[in-house]
Amino acid sequence: MKKSLYLFLLSTSISVFAQENKFGKIFGGFESNSQWYLNDKGQGTEHPEDPLRSNNYLFLNYNLNKWSAGLQIESYEKNALLNYNPKYKGTDVATYFVNYKDKTFDLTAGYFYEQFGSGLILRSWEDRALGINNALRGVRAIIKPTDYLTFTTLFGQQRTGFDVTDSKIHGFNTEVDFANLFKFETSQLSGGLSFVGRDERINIENPDFDNMTNAISYRLNFSHNSFYISSELDTKSRDGILSNSNIDLSSRLVKTGNAFLLNMGYTKKGLGVDGTFRRIQNMSFFSERVPERFANGTSLDFNDRLMNFTPALTKQQHLNTANIYVYQAQNRVDFTSDEIMKAGEIGGQIDVFYDAKKGTILGGKYGTKFSFNSARWFNLDGNYILSPSNYETKLLSGSDKYYVDYNLEITKRFSPKVISGFTYVNQYYDGRFIAGYKYIVNTNILGAETTYNFTKARSIRGVIEHMWADADRKNWASATLEYNVNSKMSFYVSDLYNYGNDEKKSRTHYYNVGGSYRRGSSRIALNYGRQRGGLVCVGGVCRIVPESTGVSLSLNTSF
């Protein structure tokens, strides 16, 4: 904890010098997320060894004309928060870089983040809530010889903990703005081509695949007036597939991978329609083929050494009950049993937005907003053989149903001070295929919320929810009350109650109470309560968290 305090004091002192002059500018920020885990007889949990845990990040940047440099120091004392990557331990310099940038040339040496296309063959990024930081350490050059052409080339090794993997990552990307090239006036047309290669030595005899695994992405985007469409095709060369519950590399099951993504929509004032289709087959892509094993899982469980980005294309829910059964994208091959065999996913989602005008029957005096979303995801149809494991899939056909949902939201303003929202969600969730559970769940969820604005800065918001579920832990109810004192201070109290559990001793209240205070670019938040075990998801990517009870403190500041 002392090291965390030192980092905070250092960031505070540096902020004094965070002003631009002839010697350049220093700027950055500090983030600290700490929790004191407590025993909870009612929940049946005990605090871990070293119950006071903290994740801390100090990032510093220096800029002078066309040059910039930076580093990030991370501290996990005495250990990281529960169920973070076990390789996050201690205090050390995590990332650093030096960069030169002008109008046509951008060169970075050290650690950097990059994404090609939608990220299906490469995305390196940081998400502290998920414990993800898969930056690349090496060299990246971005060249823009004209206003319609951009080239990117890179070489590096991927971060894992405070170290990097042994494998080498090669990448090249080109983006062409055809609309700019041909001087289109009312339309936009662009394309992209990317290559990513992972070079890793294979430690098995006579493998039927190469050290280098190659992935290629082709993209085309078009828009005209209110209509738009974008497409992406990705391929991955032959590679071994993990077997034995995703811990061993198989030399007998060797397959290529591919993905296709199509998005199209139409927008005009008061109306928007957006649809997305995606088919993925064997597109898991890691910087090391064989996951590292830990006492509480493998590197797969902590999103470690993940090279690509495969978000779940479903609605990102804001209701507590709607986030209990969350879909996770299925991009891996998995042969768990003669009933659970999968090679990817096929499906999509559609969004419809409609704003009813003021003065109409639906709109009323102040107007009404409607939004509808539905997602449907299936296993790839085909022939699957458990032993010896093998599969052949069909191109545009789905079989086992993974997940289906329907969502309707209505937002209505009743007066200048009162605005309300109503939500209905229907879900089908096959936990056997999605997360290795033993159940299939059907749910119906109703939610209502109202905000009353006393002034522009002072308001109160209440939310009530109920979920009917026919399996697993059955019915849930939830209530939340938030009070914004002013633009700087707010408080909240909430409870998520699993009252319908068949086991009476497991009917748990997940209560939380807390508040936050913001001043300038700094924010502090304090919370006490229970954490529901299960998936925590950000942007369609998830990590598993255990049941816990405790006090949490969050600090954020920038300078």
Coordinates of C-alpha atoms in Angstrom, one line a residue:
M1 CA 0.0 0.0 0.0
K2 CA 3.0 2.3 0.6
K3 CA 4.0 2.0 -3.0
S4 CA 0.5 3.0 -4.1
L5 CA 0.8 6.0 -1.9
Y6 CA 4.2 6.9 -3.4
L7 CA 2.7 6.7 -6.9
F8 CA -0.1 9.0 -5.9
L9 CA 2.2 11.5 -4.3
L10 CA 4.5 11.4 -7.4
S11 CA 1.6 12.1 -9.7
T12 CA 0.5 15.0 -7.5
S13 CA 3.9 16.6 -7.5
I14 CA 4.3 16.2 -11.3
S15 CA 1.0 17.9 -11.9
V16 CA 2.6 21.1 -10.7
F17 CA 4.9 21.0 -13.7
A18 CA 2.2 19.9 -16.2
Q19 CA 2.3 23.1 -18.2
E20 CA 3.7 23.8 -21.7
N21 CA 6.8 25.9 -22.2
K22 CA 9.9 26.0 -24.4
F23 CA 11.1 22.8 -22.8
G24 CA 8.0 20.9 -23.8
K25 CA 5.0 19.7 -21.8
I26 CA 4.5 16.9 -19.2
F27 CA 1.1 15.5 -18.8
G28 CA -0.5 12.2 -17.6
G29 CA -2.7 10.8 -15.0
F30 CA -3.1 8.4 -12.0
E31 CA -5.7 5.7 -11.4
S32 CA -6.1 3.6 -8.3
N33 CA -8.7 0.9 -7.6
S34 CA -8.5 -0.7 -4.2
Q35 CA -10.7 -3.1 -2.3
W36 CA -10.8 -4.4 1.3
Y37 CA -12.4 -7.8 1.1
L38 CA -14.5 -8.8 4.2
N39 CA -15.9 -12.1 5.5
D40 CA -19.6 -12.4 4.8
K41 CA -21.5 -15.3 6.5
G42 CA -24.7 -14.4 4.8
Q43 CA -23.1 -14.8 1.4
G44 CA -20.9 -17.6 2.5
T45 CA -17.6 -16.0 1.5
E46 CA -14.4 -15.5 3.3
H47 CA -11.8 -12.8 2.7
P48 CA -8.7 -14.0 0.8
E49 CA -5.2 -13.9 2.0
D50 CA -4.0 -10.3 1.9
P51 CA -7.6 -8.9 2.0
L52 CA -6.5 -5.4 1.2
R53 CA -5.6 -5.3 -2.5
S54 CA -5.0 -2.5 -5.0
N55 CA -4.5 -1.9 -8.7
N56 CA -2.6 1.3 -9.5
Y57 CA -1.6 3.0 -12.8
L58 CA 0.6 6.1 -13.2
F59 CA 1.0 7.2 -16.8
L60 CA 3.3 10.1 -17.8
N61 CA 3.8 11.7 -21.2
Y62 CA 6.2 14.3 -22.5
N63 CA 5.8 16.3 -25.7
L64 CA 8.2 18.6 -27.4
N65 CA 7.3 19.7 -31.0
K66 CA 7.2 16.6 -33.1
W67 CA 8.6 14.3 -30.4
S68 CA 6.8 12.6 -27.5
A69 CA 7.6 9.9 -25.0
G70 CA 5.8 8.2 -22.2
L71 CA 5.7 5.4 -19.7
Q72 CA 3.2 3.7 -17.5
I73 CA 4.1 2.4 -14.0
E74 CA 1.8 -0.2 -12.5
S75 CA 1.5 -1.4 -8.9
Y76 CA -0.5 -4.4 -7.6
E77 CA 0.0 -4.5 -3.9
K78 CA 0.1 -6.8 -2.1
N79 CA -1.8 -8.5 -4.9
A80 CA -4.1 -7.5 -7.7
L81 CA -7.9 -7.4 -7.2
L82 CA -9.5 -10.9 -7.1
N83 CA -9.4 -12.9 -10.4
Y84 CA -7.1 -10.6 -12.3
N85 CA -4.2 -12.1 -14.2
P86 CA -1.9 -13.7 -11.7
K87 CA 1.1 -12.2 -13.6
Y88 CA 0.0 -8.8 -12.4
K89 CA 2.0 -8.7 -9.2
G90 CA 4.3 -6.1 -7.6
T91 CA 5.3 -2.7 -8.9
D92 CA 7.3 -2.1 -12.1
V93 CA 7.4 -0.1 -15.3
A94 CA 4.8 -1.7 -17.5
T95 CA 5.0 0.2 -20.8
Y96 CA 7.1 2.9 -22.4
F97 CA 7.5 4.5 -25.8
V98 CA 9.2 7.2 -27.9
N99 CA 7.3 8.7 -30.9
Y100 CA 8.1 11.1 -33.8
K101 CA 5.2 12.4 -35.8
D102 CA 4.7 14.9 -38.6
K103 CA 2.2 15.2 -41.4
T104 CA 3.4 12.2 -43.4
F105 CA 5.3 10.0 -41.0
D106 CA 4.6 8.5 -37.6
L107 CA 7.3 6.3 -35.9
T108 CA 6.9 4.7 -32.5
A109 CA 9.5 2.6 -30.7
G110 CA 8.6 0.8 -27.5
Y111 CA 5.1 -0.2 -26.5
F112 CA 2.2 0.7 -28.7
Y113 CA -1.5 -0.1 -29.4
E114 CA -2.9 -0.9 -32.8
Q115 CA -6.0 -2.1 -34.6
F116 CA -6.5 -3.3 -38.1
G117 CA -10.0 -3.0 -39.4
S118 CA -12.6 -4.3 -36.9
G119 CA -9.9 -6.0 -35.0
L120 CA -10.7 -9.6 -36.0
I121 CA -7.1 -10.3 -36.9
L122 CA -5.3 -7.7 -34.7
R123 CA -6.3 -5.4 -31.9
S124 CA -4.0 -4.4 -29.0
W125 CA -5.6 -2.3 -26.4
E126 CA -6.0 -1.6 -22.7
D127 CA -9.1 -2.1 -20.6
R128 CA -8.3 -2.0 -16.9
A129 CA -11.8 -3.1 -15.8
L130 CA -11.2 -6.4 -17.7
G131 CA -7.5 -6.7 -16.8
I132 CA -6.5 -6.4 -20.4
N133 CA -3.3 -4.8 -21.6
N134 CA -2.0 -6.6 -24.7
A135 CA 0.3 -3.8 -26.0
L136 CA 3.0 -4.7 -28.5
R137 CA 6.6 -3.9 -27.7
G138 CA 8.6 -3.2 -30.9
V139 CA 8.5 -0.7 -33.7
R140 CA 5.6 0.7 -35.7
A141 CA 5.7 3.1 -38.7
I142 CA 2.7 4.9 -40.2
I143 CA 3.3 6.6 -43.6
K144 CA 0.7 8.9 -45.3
P145 CA 2.2 9.9 -48.6
T146 CA -1.1 11.4 -49.8
D147 CA -4.4 12.4 -48.3
Y148 CA -6.0 9.2 -49.6
L149 CA -3.4 6.6 -48.8
T150 CA -2.1 5.3 -45.5
F151 CA 0.4 2.5 -44.8
T152 CA 1.2 0.9 -41.4
T153 CA 3.9 -1.6 -40.7
L154 CA 4.9 -3.1 -37.4
F155 CA 7.0 -5.7 -35.6
G156 CA 6.9 -6.6 -32.0
Q157 CA 6.2 -9.0 -29.1
Q158 CA 3.0 -8.9 -27.0
R159 CA 2.9 -7.9 -23.4
T160 CA 2.0 -10.5 -20.8
G161 CA 2.2 -9.3 -17.2
F162 CA 5.4 -7.2 -16.9
D163 CA 7.1 -9.3 -19.6
V164 CA 6.5 -10.1 -23.3
T165 CA 5.9 -13.4 -25.1
D166 CA 8.6 -15.3 -27.0
S167 CA 6.6 -15.1 -30.3
K168 CA 7.2 -12.4 -32.9
I169 CA 4.3 -10.4 -34.4
H170 CA 4.5 -9.0 -37.9
G171 CA 1.9 -6.7 -39.4
F172 CA 1.1 -4.5 -42.4
N173 CA -1.9 -2.5 -43.2
T174 CA -3.0 -0.2 -46.0
E175 CA -6.0 2.1 -46.1
V176 CA -7.3 3.8 -49.3
D177 CA -9.8 6.6 -49.4
F178 CA -11.2 6.2 -52.9
A179 CA -13.7 9.0 -52.4
N180 CA -10.9 11.5 -51.9
L181 CA -8.8 10.0 -54.7
F182 CA -11.6 10.3 -57.2
K183 CA -13.2 13.4 -55.7
F184 CA -16.6 12.0 -55.0
E185 CA -19.0 14.8 -53.8
T186 CA -21.9 12.9 -52.2
S187 CA -20.5 9.5 -51.5
Q188 CA -17.8 7.9 -49.4
L189 CA -15.8 4.8 -50.5
S190 CA -12.8 3.3 -48.8
G191 CA -11.0 0.0 -48.6
G192 CA -8.3 -1.7 -46.6
L193 CA -6.0 -4.7 -46.7
S194 CA -4.1 -6.1 -43.7
F195 CA -1.6 -8.8 -42.9
V196 CA -0.7 -10.2 -39.5
G197 CA 1.8 -13.0 -38.9
R198 CA 2.6 -14.7 -35.6
D199 CA 5.9 -16.5 -35.6
E200 CA 6.2 -19.0 -32.7
R201 CA 8.3 -22.1 -32.4
I202 CA 6.3 -25.3 -32.3
N203 CA 7.2 -27.7 -29.5
I204 CA 5.6 -30.9 -30.8
E205 CA 7.0 -33.5 -33.2
N206 CA 6.2 -33.4 -36.9
P207 CA 3.5 -30.8 -36.8
D208 CA 1.2 -30.4 -39.8
F209 CA 1.5 -26.6 -39.6
D210 CA 4.1 -23.9 -39.7
N211 CA 5.8 -21.8 -37.1
M212 CA 4.3 -18.8 -38.8
T213 CA 0.5 -18.4 -38.7
N214 CA -0.7 -15.8 -41.3
A215 CA -4.0 -13.8 -41.1
I216 CA -5.3 -11.5 -43.9
S217 CA -8.1 -9.0 -43.8
Y218 CA -9.9 -7.4 -46.8
R219 CA -12.3 -4.5 -46.2
L220 CA -14.6 -2.3 -48.2
N221 CA -16.8 0.6 -46.9
F222 CA -19.4 2.7 -48.8
S223 CA -21.9 5.4 -47.9
H224 CA -24.2 7.6 -49.9
N225 CA -26.5 10.2 -48.3
S226 CA -28.4 8.2 -45.6
F227 CA -27.3 4.7 -46.6
Y228 CA -24.1 3.0 -45.5
I229 CA -22.6 -0.5 -45.9
S230 CA -19.3 -2.0 -44.7
S231 CA -17.8 -5.5 -45.1
E232 CA -14.8 -7.4 -44.0
L233 CA -13.4 -10.8 -44.9
D234 CA -10.7 -12.4 -42.7
T235 CA -8.7 -15.6 -43.2
K236 CA -6.2 -17.4 -41.0
S237 CA -3.8 -20.1 -42.3
R238 CA -3.6 -23.7 -41.0
D239 CA -2.9 -24.0 -37.4
G240 CA -3.2 -26.5 -34.5
I241 CA -6.2 -26.4 -32.3
L242 CA -6.3 -26.8 -28.5
S243 CA -7.7 -30.0 -27.2
N244 CA -8.3 -31.5 -23.7
S245 CA -10.3 -28.6 -22.3
N246 CA -8.2 -26.0 -24.2
I247 CA -4.9 -26.8 -22.5
D248 CA -3.0 -28.9 -25.0
L249 CA -2.0 -28.3 -28.6
S250 CA -3.3 -30.9 -31.0
S251 CA -1.2 -32.0 -34.0
R252 CA -4.1 -34.1 -35.3
L253 CA -6.8 -31.4 -35.6
V254 CA -5.3 -28.7 -37.9
K255 CA -7.7 -26.2 -39.5
T256 CA -7.8 -22.9 -41.2
G257 CA -9.9 -20.0 -39.9
N258 CA -12.1 -17.4 -41.4
A259 CA -14.6 -14.7 -40.6
F260 CA -17.0 -12.5 -42.5
L261 CA -18.6 -9.3 -41.1
L262 CA -21.3 -7.2 -42.9
N263 CA -22.8 -4.0 -41.5
M264 CA -25.4 -1.9 -43.2
G265 CA -27.9 0.7 -42.3
Y266 CA -30.0 3.7 -43.0
T267 CA -30.4 6.9 -41.0
K268 CA -32.5 10.1 -41.4
K269 CA -33.9 12.6 -38.9
G270 CA -36.1 10.6 -36.4
L271 CA -35.3 7.1 -37.9
G272 CA -32.4 4.8 -37.9
V273 CA -32.0 1.1 -38.9
D274 CA -28.7 -0.8 -38.4
G275 CA -28.1 -4.5 -39.1
T276 CA -25.0 -6.6 -38.6
F277 CA -24.2 -10.1 -39.8
R278 CA -21.1 -12.1 -38.7
R279 CA -19.8 -15.6 -39.4
I280 CA -16.7 -16.8 -37.5
Q281 CA -15.0 -20.1 -37.8
N282 CA -11.8 -21.0 -35.8
M283 CA -10.7 -17.4 -35.4
S284 CA -9.2 -17.4 -31.9
F285 CA -5.8 -15.9 -32.2
F286 CA -3.2 -15.8 -29.4
S287 CA 0.4 -14.7 -29.4
E288 CA 1.2 -18.1 -27.8
R289 CA -0.7 -21.2 -28.9
V290 CA -0.6 -23.1 -25.6
P291 CA -2.0 -21.2 -22.6
E292 CA -0.1 -20.8 -19.4
R293 CA -1.6 -22.7 -16.4
F294 CA -2.2 -21.1 -13.0
A295 CA -3.8 -22.4 -9.8
N296 CA -7.1 -20.7 -10.6
G297 CA -7.2 -21.3 -14.4
T298 CA -5.2 -20.6 -17.5
S299 CA -4.2 -17.4 -19.4
L300 CA -7.3 -17.9 -21.6
D301 CA -9.5 -17.2 -18.5
F302 CA -7.8 -13.8 -18.1
N303 CA -7.8 -12.6 -21.7
D304 CA -4.0 -12.8 -21.7
R305 CA -2.0 -13.0 -25.0
L306 CA -5.1 -12.2 -26.9
M307 CA -4.2 -10.8 -30.3
N308 CA -7.6 -10.1 -31.9
F309 CA -10.9 -8.6 -30.8
T310 CA -14.2 -10.5 -31.1
P311 CA -16.9 -8.6 -29.2
A312 CA -20.3 -10.0 -28.6
L313 CA -22.6 -8.3 -31.1
T314 CA -25.6 -7.9 -28.8
K315 CA -27.2 -4.9 -27.1
Q316 CA -25.0 -3.5 -24.3
Q317 CA -27.5 -3.6 -21.4
H318 CA -27.7 -1.0 -18.6
L319 CA -30.2 -3.0 -16.4
N320 CA -28.6 -5.1 -13.6
T321 CA -30.8 -8.1 -14.3
A322 CA -30.2 -8.0 -18.0
N323 CA -26.5 -8.4 -17.4
I324 CA -26.8 -11.7 -15.5
Y325 CA -26.9 -13.9 -18.7
V326 CA -24.5 -12.2 -21.1
Y327 CA -23.6 -13.6 -24.5
Q328 CA -19.9 -14.1 -25.2
A329 CA -18.7 -14.4 -28.8
Q330 CA -17.8 -17.9 -29.8
N331 CA -14.7 -17.8 -32.0
R332 CA -13.0 -21.0 -30.8
V333 CA -13.2 -24.6 -31.7
D334 CA -14.3 -26.7 -28.7
F335 CA -15.1 -30.4 -28.4
T336 CA -16.3 -30.8 -24.8
S337 CA -18.6 -33.9 -25.3
D338 CA -20.6 -35.7 -27.9
E339 CA -23.3 -33.0 -27.3
I340 CA -21.2 -29.9 -27.1
M341 CA -19.0 -29.5 -30.2
K342 CA -18.6 -26.1 -31.8
A343 CA -16.4 -24.4 -34.4
G344 CA -17.5 -20.8 -34.2
E345 CA -20.7 -18.8 -34.6
I346 CA -23.1 -17.4 -37.1
G347 CA -25.8 -14.7 -36.5
G348 CA -26.3 -11.0 -36.1
Q349 CA -28.3 -8.2 -34.6
I350 CA -30.6 -5.4 -35.8
D351 CA -31.3 -2.0 -34.2
V352 CA -34.2 0.2 -35.0
F353 CA -34.5 3.7 -33.6
Y354 CA -37.5 6.0 -34.0
D355 CA -38.2 9.4 -32.5
A356 CA -41.9 10.3 -32.4
K357 CA -42.4 14.0 -33.1
K358 CA -43.8 16.4 -30.5
G359 CA -47.5 16.9 -30.9
T360 CA -48.3 13.5 -32.4
I361 CA -50.2 10.7 -30.7
L362 CA -47.0 8.7 -29.9
G363 CA -44.9 11.8 -29.3
G364 CA -47.1 13.7 -27.0
K365 CA -46.1 17.2 -25.8
Y366 CA -42.4 16.5 -25.5
G367 CA -41.7 13.7 -28.0
T368 CA -41.0 10.0 -27.4
K369 CA -38.0 7.8 -28.3
F370 CA -38.4 4.2 -29.2
S371 CA -35.6 1.7 -29.8
F372 CA -35.8 -2.0 -30.7
N373 CA -32.9 -4.5 -30.8
S374 CA -32.7 -8.2 -31.5
A375 CA -29.8 -10.6 -31.7
R376 CA -29.6 -14.2 -32.8
W377 CA -26.5 -16.4 -32.5
F378 CA -26.0 -20.1 -33.5
N379 CA -23.3 -22.7 -33.8
L380 CA -22.1 -23.4 -37.3
D381 CA -24.1 -26.2 -39.0
G382 CA -22.0 -29.1 -40.2
N383 CA -20.7 -32.6 -39.4
Y384 CA -18.8 -32.9 -36.1
I385 CA -16.9 -36.0 -34.9
L386 CA -15.8 -36.2 -31.3
S387 CA -13.1 -38.9 -31.6
P388 CA -10.8 -38.4 -33.4
S389 CA -12.0 -34.8 -33.3
N390 CA -12.9 -33.3 -36.7
Y391 CA -15.5 -31.1 -38.3
E392 CA -16.7 -29.8 -41.7
T393 CA -19.1 -26.8 -41.6
K394 CA -21.7 -25.4 -44.0
L395 CA -21.2 -21.9 -45.2
L396 CA -24.5 -20.0 -44.3
S397 CA -26.3 -22.4 -42.0
G398 CA -26.7 -22.4 -38.2
S399 CA -27.6 -25.4 -36.0
D400 CA -27.5 -25.3 -32.2
K401 CA -29.0 -22.1 -30.8
Y402 CA -26.6 -20.2 -28.6
Y403 CA -28.4 -17.0 -27.7
V404 CA -31.5 -15.0 -28.8
D405 CA -32.8 -11.8 -27.3
Y406 CA -35.4 -9.1 -28.0
N407 CA -35.2 -5.6 -26.5
L408 CA -37.6 -2.7 -26.5
E409 CA -36.9 0.6 -24.8
I410 CA -39.2 3.6 -24.6
T411 CA -38.0 7.0 -23.3
K412 CA -40.6 9.6 -22.5
R413 CA -40.4 13.1 -21.1
F414 CA -43.4 14.1 -19.1
S415 CA -42.4 17.6 -18.1
P416 CA -39.3 19.8 -18.2
K417 CA -38.2 18.2 -15.0
V418 CA -39.4 14.5 -15.4
I419 CA -38.1 11.9 -17.9
S420 CA -38.9 8.2 -17.7
G421 CA -37.8 5.1 -19.4
F422 CA -39.4 1.6 -19.8
T423 CA -37.5 -1.5 -20.9
Y424 CA -38.6 -5.1 -21.9
V425 CA -36.0 -7.8 -22.5
N426 CA -36.6 -11.4 -23.6
Q427 CA -33.6 -13.8 -23.6
Y428 CA -32.7 -17.4 -24.5
Y429 CA -29.3 -18.4 -23.1
D430 CA -27.7 -21.8 -23.6
G431 CA -25.1 -21.9 -20.9
R432 CA -23.8 -25.3 -22.1
F433 CA -22.4 -23.9 -25.3
I434 CA -21.6 -20.3 -24.2
A435 CA -19.8 -20.8 -20.9
G436 CA -19.7 -24.5 -20.1
Y437 CA -22.6 -24.4 -17.7
K438 CA -25.2 -27.1 -17.4
Y439 CA -28.4 -25.2 -18.0
I440 CA -30.5 -23.4 -20.6
V441 CA -32.3 -20.3 -19.4
N442 CA -35.3 -18.3 -20.7
T443 CA -35.9 -14.9 -19.2
N444 CA -38.3 -12.1 -19.3
I445 CA -37.2 -8.7 -17.8
L446 CA -39.2 -5.5 -17.1
G447 CA -37.5 -2.3 -16.0
A448 CA -38.7 1.2 -15.3
E449 CA -36.7 4.3 -14.4
T450 CA -37.5 8.0 -13.7
T451 CA -35.3 11.0 -13.3
Y452 CA -36.5 14.2 -11.6
N453 CA -34.3 17.3 -12.2
F454 CA -34.6 19.8 -9.4
T455 CA -32.1 22.0 -11.2
K456 CA -29.6 21.5 -14.0
A457 CA -27.1 20.0 -11.6
R458 CA -29.3 18.5 -8.9
S459 CA -31.4 15.4 -9.7
I460 CA -32.7 12.1 -8.3
R461 CA -33.1 8.9 -10.3
G462 CA -34.9 5.7 -9.4
V463 CA -34.8 2.3 -11.2
I464 CA -36.8 -0.9 -10.5
E465 CA -36.4 -4.2 -12.4
H466 CA -37.7 -7.7 -12.3
M467 CA -36.5 -10.8 -14.1
W468 CA -38.5 -14.1 -14.5
A469 CA -36.2 -17.0 -15.2
D470 CA -37.1 -20.6 -15.7
A471 CA -33.8 -22.3 -14.7
D472 CA -30.5 -21.8 -12.9
R473 CA -31.1 -19.3 -10.0
K474 CA -34.6 -18.4 -11.2
N475 CA -36.2 -15.0 -10.4
W476 CA -34.4 -11.7 -9.5
A477 CA -35.5 -8.2 -8.5
S478 CA -33.5 -5.1 -8.4
A479 CA -33.9 -1.5 -7.2
T480 CA -31.5 1.5 -7.5
L481 CA -31.7 5.1 -6.2
E482 CA -29.2 7.8 -7.2
Y483 CA -29.0 11.3 -5.9
N484 CA -26.8 14.0 -7.6
V485 CA -26.3 16.7 -5.1
N486 CA -24.6 18.9 -7.7
S487 CA -22.2 18.6 -10.6
K488 CA -19.5 17.4 -8.2
M489 CA -21.1 15.0 -5.7
S490 CA -23.5 12.1 -6.0
F491 CA -24.7 9.1 -3.9
Y492 CA -26.4 5.9 -4.7
V493 CA -27.9 2.8 -3.0
S494 CA -28.9 -0.4 -4.8
D495 CA -30.0 -4.0 -4.2
L496 CA -30.1 -7.0 -6.5
Y497 CA -32.1 -9.8 -4.9
N498 CA -32.2 -13.4 -6.0
Y499 CA -35.4 -14.2 -4.3
G500 CA -36.5 -17.0 -6.6
N501 CA -33.6 -19.4 -6.0
D502 CA -34.8 -22.9 -5.3
E503 CA -32.3 -23.2 -2.5
K504 CA -33.6 -20.9 0.2
K505 CA -30.2 -20.4 1.8
S506 CA -28.9 -19.0 -1.5
R507 CA -31.5 -16.3 -1.8
T508 CA -29.0 -13.5 -1.6
H509 CA -29.3 -9.7 -1.5
Y510 CA -26.4 -8.1 -3.4
Y511 CA -26.7 -4.6 -1.8
N512 CA -24.4 -1.7 -2.5
V513 CA -24.1 1.8 -1.2
G514 CA -21.6 4.5 -2.3
G515 CA -20.9 7.9 -3.6
S516 CA -18.4 9.9 -5.6
Y517 CA -16.9 13.4 -5.6
R518 CA -15.4 15.2 -8.6
R519 CA -13.3 18.3 -8.6
G520 CA -11.7 19.5 -11.8
S521 CA -10.1 16.5 -13.5
S522 CA -10.0 14.4 -10.3
R523 CA -12.6 11.9 -9.0
I524 CA -12.9 9.8 -5.9
A525 CA -15.5 7.1 -5.3
L526 CA -16.2 5.0 -2.3
N527 CA -18.5 1.9 -2.2
Y528 CA -19.5 -0.8 0.3
G529 CA -21.4 -3.9 -0.7
R530 CA -21.6 -7.3 -2.3
Q531 CA -20.3 -8.4 -5.7
R532 CA -22.4 -10.9 -7.6
G533 CA -20.2 -13.7 -9.0
G534 CA -20.2 -14.3 -12.7
L535 CA -19.3 -12.3 -15.8
V536 CA -18.3 -8.7 -15.9
C537 CA -18.4 -7.4 -19.4
V538 CA -17.2 -4.2 -21.1
G539 CA -17.9 -3.7 -24.8
G540 CA -18.9 -7.3 -25.3
V541 CA -15.7 -8.7 -23.8
C542 CA -16.0 -10.4 -20.4
R543 CA -14.0 -11.7 -17.4
I544 CA -15.2 -13.9 -14.5
V545 CA -15.4 -12.4 -11.0
P546 CA -16.0 -14.3 -7.8
E547 CA -18.6 -13.6 -5.1
S548 CA -17.2 -11.1 -2.7
T549 CA -18.1 -8.5 -0.1
G550 CA -16.0 -5.4 0.8
V551 CA -15.2 -1.8 0.7
S552 CA -13.8 -0.3 -2.5
L553 CA -12.1 3.0 -3.2
S554 CA -11.4 4.5 -6.6
L555 CA -9.2 7.5 -7.4
N556 CA -8.7 9.1 -10.8
T557 CA -6.9 12.2 -11.7
S558 CA -5.3 13.7 -14.8
F559 CA -2.8 16.6 -15.2

